[in-house]
Amino acid sequence: MEKIPAACAMGWSIELEKGLRSRKPGHSIEAINLIGPRLKQWSREPQTTMAVYNMYALVPGEDRLFADTILLRLADAFVSGNRETKISVMRVFLSILRQCKRNDRQAHGIFTNMSLENRLELLRRVKVVLTAESVESRALTLVLLGCWADIATDVAEIRHAILSTLLSCHVLEVKASLFAAGCYSENSDDFASVFLESLLKLMNSSKTLPALRICGARTFSKMGCSTVLAMKAYKMKGVKTVSADYLANFASGYACGAF
């Protein structure tokens, strides 16, 4: 009988730890790349029932403990690792995010049932990189936090960091902030409403580069089909020039009877 992810959790956690601790060149990256598909597989699995626990002789909840350990180890690797390590960790979660979107979020997700304490600890460990000297490191952190929108949307400190970075003078950092803000807007109309004002100011600024305008315009489509947001976008200055994609999205929503 093929083992399910819950039954493999201990082994996967141990393998990841050994790989990250290895001093052999490339072994830590290999370990991260190996755990990525495993976490994607785990995200596709339904919630583990008591019957399944009994079938595999598992202790209920033990698999969640190992899942949390894996996620925290990846966070530590991201914080302490070099550029290649940070990119590898970010790609793991970006891949999981894309999978969830393709499945219309039918998968239960790797963060499901993660304790509030561990969620906050995960964010606490990673957010220190937002103050790094490297612009690329800060940008990668913003993308990672965007992938973690399911557990961070309501965290005021993270929300503020994403919105304030829209004012950065570094294009790479602003693009990463737009990505993260788009992810949070999908989860929260409240955040989307605040973000909309910042986004339109960015789009209307004469100092905004064309590349950022394009990136910003694409972000409008992530704000859903809220009537309140539609009216807010329509009333704000510059809507005809900066939010055509956004209003088109609302128009299609009306046509489909979404409102």
Short mmCIF file of C-alpha atoms in Angstrom, two decimals, residues 28-208:
data_model
loop_
_atom_site.label_atom_id
_atom_site.label_comp_id
_atom_site.label_asym_id
_atom_site.label_seq_id
_atom_site.Cartn_x
_atom_site.Cartn_y
_atom_site.Cartn_z
CA SER A 28 20.99 22.04 0.82
CA ILE A 29 19.53 23.21 -2.50
CA GLU A 30 18.82 19.62 -3.48
CA ALA A 31 17.00 19.06 -0.20
CA ILE A 32 14.84 22.15 -0.75
CA ASN A 33 14.08 21.17 -4.34
CA LEU A 34 13.13 17.67 -3.15
CA ILE A 35 10.72 18.83 -0.46
CA GLY A 36 8.92 21.15 -2.89
CA PRO A 37 7.03 18.46 -4.88
CA ARG A 38 6.33 16.62 -1.63
CA LEU A 39 4.64 19.67 -0.12
CA LYS A 40 2.65 20.12 -3.34
CA GLN A 41 1.50 16.51 -3.08
CA TRP A 42 0.60 17.05 0.58
CA SER A 43 -1.44 20.14 -0.32
CA ARG A 44 -3.54 18.08 -2.72
CA GLU A 45 -4.44 15.52 -0.08
CA PRO A 46 -7.77 15.69 1.76
CA GLN A 47 -7.87 16.21 5.51
CA THR A 48 -6.58 13.16 7.35
CA THR A 49 -9.41 11.33 9.10
CA MET A 50 -9.23 9.10 12.17
CA ALA A 51 -9.83 6.09 9.94
CA VAL A 52 -6.75 6.99 7.90
CA TYR A 53 -4.70 7.53 11.04
CA ASN A 54 -5.68 4.07 12.25
CA MET A 55 -5.00 2.49 8.86
CA TYR A 56 -1.39 3.70 8.89
CA ALA A 57 -0.94 3.37 12.65
CA LEU A 58 -0.33 7.09 13.00
CA VAL A 59 -0.71 9.29 16.06
CA PRO A 60 -3.44 11.88 15.34
CA GLY A 61 -1.92 15.32 14.83
CA GLU A 62 1.66 14.07 14.61
CA ASP A 63 1.76 14.71 10.87
CA ARG A 64 0.82 18.37 11.48
CA LEU A 65 3.74 18.73 13.88
CA PHE A 66 6.16 17.46 11.25
CA ALA A 67 4.56 19.68 8.60
CA ASP A 68 5.07 22.71 10.83
CA THR A 69 8.67 21.66 11.46
CA ILE A 70 9.32 21.44 7.72
CA LEU A 71 7.85 24.89 7.11
CA LEU A 72 9.87 26.44 9.94
CA ARG A 73 13.06 24.82 8.66
CA LEU A 74 12.43 26.25 5.21
CA ALA A 75 11.90 29.66 6.80
CA ASP A 76 15.22 29.38 8.63
CA ALA A 77 16.94 28.32 5.41
CA PHE A 78 15.48 31.35 3.65
CA VAL A 79 16.67 33.74 6.35
CA SER A 80 20.20 32.39 6.75
CA GLY A 81 20.80 31.12 3.22
CA ASN A 82 22.49 32.74 0.25
CA ARG A 83 20.77 34.11 -2.83
CA GLU A 84 20.33 30.68 -4.44
CA THR A 85 18.83 29.24 -1.26
CA LYS A 86 16.37 32.11 -0.91
CA ILE A 87 15.25 31.70 -4.52
CA SER A 88 14.82 27.94 -4.05
CA VAL A 89 12.64 28.36 -0.95
CA MET A 90 10.58 31.08 -2.62
CA ARG A 91 10.00 28.83 -5.65
CA VAL A 92 8.71 26.02 -3.44
CA PHE A 93 5.90 28.19 -2.06
CA LEU A 94 5.23 29.95 -5.36
CA SER A 95 4.69 26.55 -6.95
CA ILE A 96 2.27 25.55 -4.17
CA LEU A 97 0.37 28.83 -4.58
CA ARG A 98 0.00 28.30 -8.32
CA GLN A 99 -1.22 24.76 -7.75
CA CYS A 100 -3.89 25.97 -5.33
CA LYS A 101 -5.08 28.54 -7.87
CA ARG A 102 -5.27 25.95 -10.65
CA ASN A 103 -7.31 23.70 -8.39
CA ASP A 104 -9.58 26.60 -7.46
CA ARG A 105 -8.32 26.17 -3.89
CA GLN A 106 -9.95 22.78 -3.56
CA ALA A 107 -6.76 21.42 -2.05
CA HIS A 108 -6.71 21.81 1.72
CA GLY A 109 -3.34 23.58 1.62
CA ILE A 110 -0.16 23.00 3.56
CA PHE A 111 -1.05 25.73 6.08
CA THR A 112 -4.39 24.19 7.02
CA ASN A 113 -4.60 23.42 10.75
CA MET A 114 -1.28 25.12 11.41
CA SER A 115 -1.47 26.60 14.89
CA LEU A 116 -1.67 30.37 15.31
CA GLU A 117 1.53 30.26 17.34
CA ASN A 118 3.46 28.55 14.55
CA ARG A 119 1.97 30.85 11.90
CA LEU A 120 3.17 33.90 13.79
CA GLU A 121 6.55 32.28 14.40
CA LEU A 122 6.91 31.56 10.68
CA LEU A 123 6.23 35.21 9.87
CA ARG A 124 8.46 36.46 12.69
CA ARG A 125 11.45 34.53 11.38
CA VAL A 126 11.11 35.69 7.79
CA LYS A 127 10.12 39.33 8.22
CA VAL A 128 13.62 40.24 9.48
CA VAL A 129 14.83 39.94 5.87
CA LEU A 130 12.61 42.89 4.96
CA THR A 131 15.30 45.09 6.52
CA ALA A 132 18.20 43.45 4.66
CA GLU A 133 20.65 45.63 2.74
CA SER A 134 20.12 43.60 -0.42
CA VAL A 135 17.22 44.86 -2.53
CA GLU A 136 16.85 41.41 -4.07
CA SER A 137 16.59 39.77 -0.65
CA ARG A 138 13.86 42.19 0.36
CA ALA A 139 12.03 41.57 -2.90
CA LEU A 140 12.24 37.79 -2.51
CA THR A 141 10.84 38.14 1.01
CA LEU A 142 7.86 40.13 -0.27
CA VAL A 143 7.14 37.46 -2.88
CA LEU A 144 7.39 34.77 -0.19
CA LEU A 145 5.00 36.69 2.06
CA GLY A 146 2.64 36.99 -0.89
CA CYS A 147 2.67 33.21 -1.21
CA TRP A 148 1.81 33.06 2.50
CA ALA A 149 -1.23 35.34 2.17
CA ASP A 150 -3.45 32.64 3.66
CA ILE A 151 -1.74 33.02 7.04
CA ALA A 152 -0.63 36.67 6.92
CA THR A 153 -3.46 38.70 5.40
CA ASP A 154 -4.71 39.88 8.78
CA VAL A 155 -1.28 40.62 10.27
CA ALA A 156 -1.10 44.43 10.43
CA GLU A 157 2.71 44.61 10.48
CA ILE A 158 3.03 42.56 7.29
CA ARG A 159 0.26 44.50 5.55
CA HIS A 160 1.99 47.77 6.42
CA ALA A 161 5.34 46.51 5.14
CA ILE A 162 3.82 45.54 1.79
CA LEU A 163 1.97 48.82 1.31
CA SER A 164 4.91 50.99 2.40
CA THR A 165 7.23 49.24 -0.06
CA LEU A 166 5.11 50.55 -2.92
CA LEU A 167 6.98 53.82 -2.30
CA SER A 168 10.39 52.20 -2.76
CA CYS A 169 12.78 53.69 -5.31
CA HIS A 170 13.77 50.19 -6.45
CA VAL A 171 11.72 48.72 -9.31
CA LEU A 172 12.35 45.12 -8.27
CA GLU A 173 11.08 45.79 -4.77
CA VAL A 174 7.95 47.60 -5.97
CA LYS A 175 7.13 44.74 -8.37
CA ALA A 176 7.45 42.26 -5.51
CA SER A 177 5.23 44.45 -3.35
CA LEU A 178 2.60 44.59 -6.10
CA PHE A 179 2.66 40.80 -6.32
CA ALA A 180 2.22 40.40 -2.57
CA ALA A 181 -0.50 43.05 -2.41
CA GLY A 182 -2.37 41.30 -5.21
CA CYS A 183 -2.28 38.02 -3.28
CA TYR A 184 -3.57 39.70 -0.11
CA SER A 185 -6.29 41.50 -2.08
CA GLU A 186 -7.62 38.13 -3.23
CA ASN A 187 -8.10 37.15 0.42
CA SER A 188 -9.36 40.42 1.89
CA ASP A 189 -11.68 43.10 0.51
CA ASP A 190 -10.57 45.31 3.39
CA PHE A 191 -6.94 45.12 2.32
CA ALA A 192 -7.92 45.51 -1.34
CA SER A 193 -9.77 48.73 -0.54
CA VAL A 194 -6.71 50.26 1.15
CA PHE A 195 -4.37 48.93 -1.52
CA LEU A 196 -6.54 50.36 -4.31
CA GLU A 197 -5.85 53.93 -3.17
CA SER A 198 -2.08 53.32 -3.04
CA LEU A 199 -2.13 51.58 -6.39
CA LEU A 200 -3.98 54.36 -8.18
CA LYS A 201 -1.60 56.96 -6.71
CA LEU A 202 1.29 54.90 -8.03
CA MET A 203 -0.29 54.56 -11.46
CA ASN A 204 -1.12 58.27 -11.67
CA SER A 205 2.33 59.46 -10.66
CA SER A 206 4.38 60.96 -13.49
CA LYS A 207 7.47 59.38 -11.90
CA THR A 208 6.17 55.81 -12.26
#
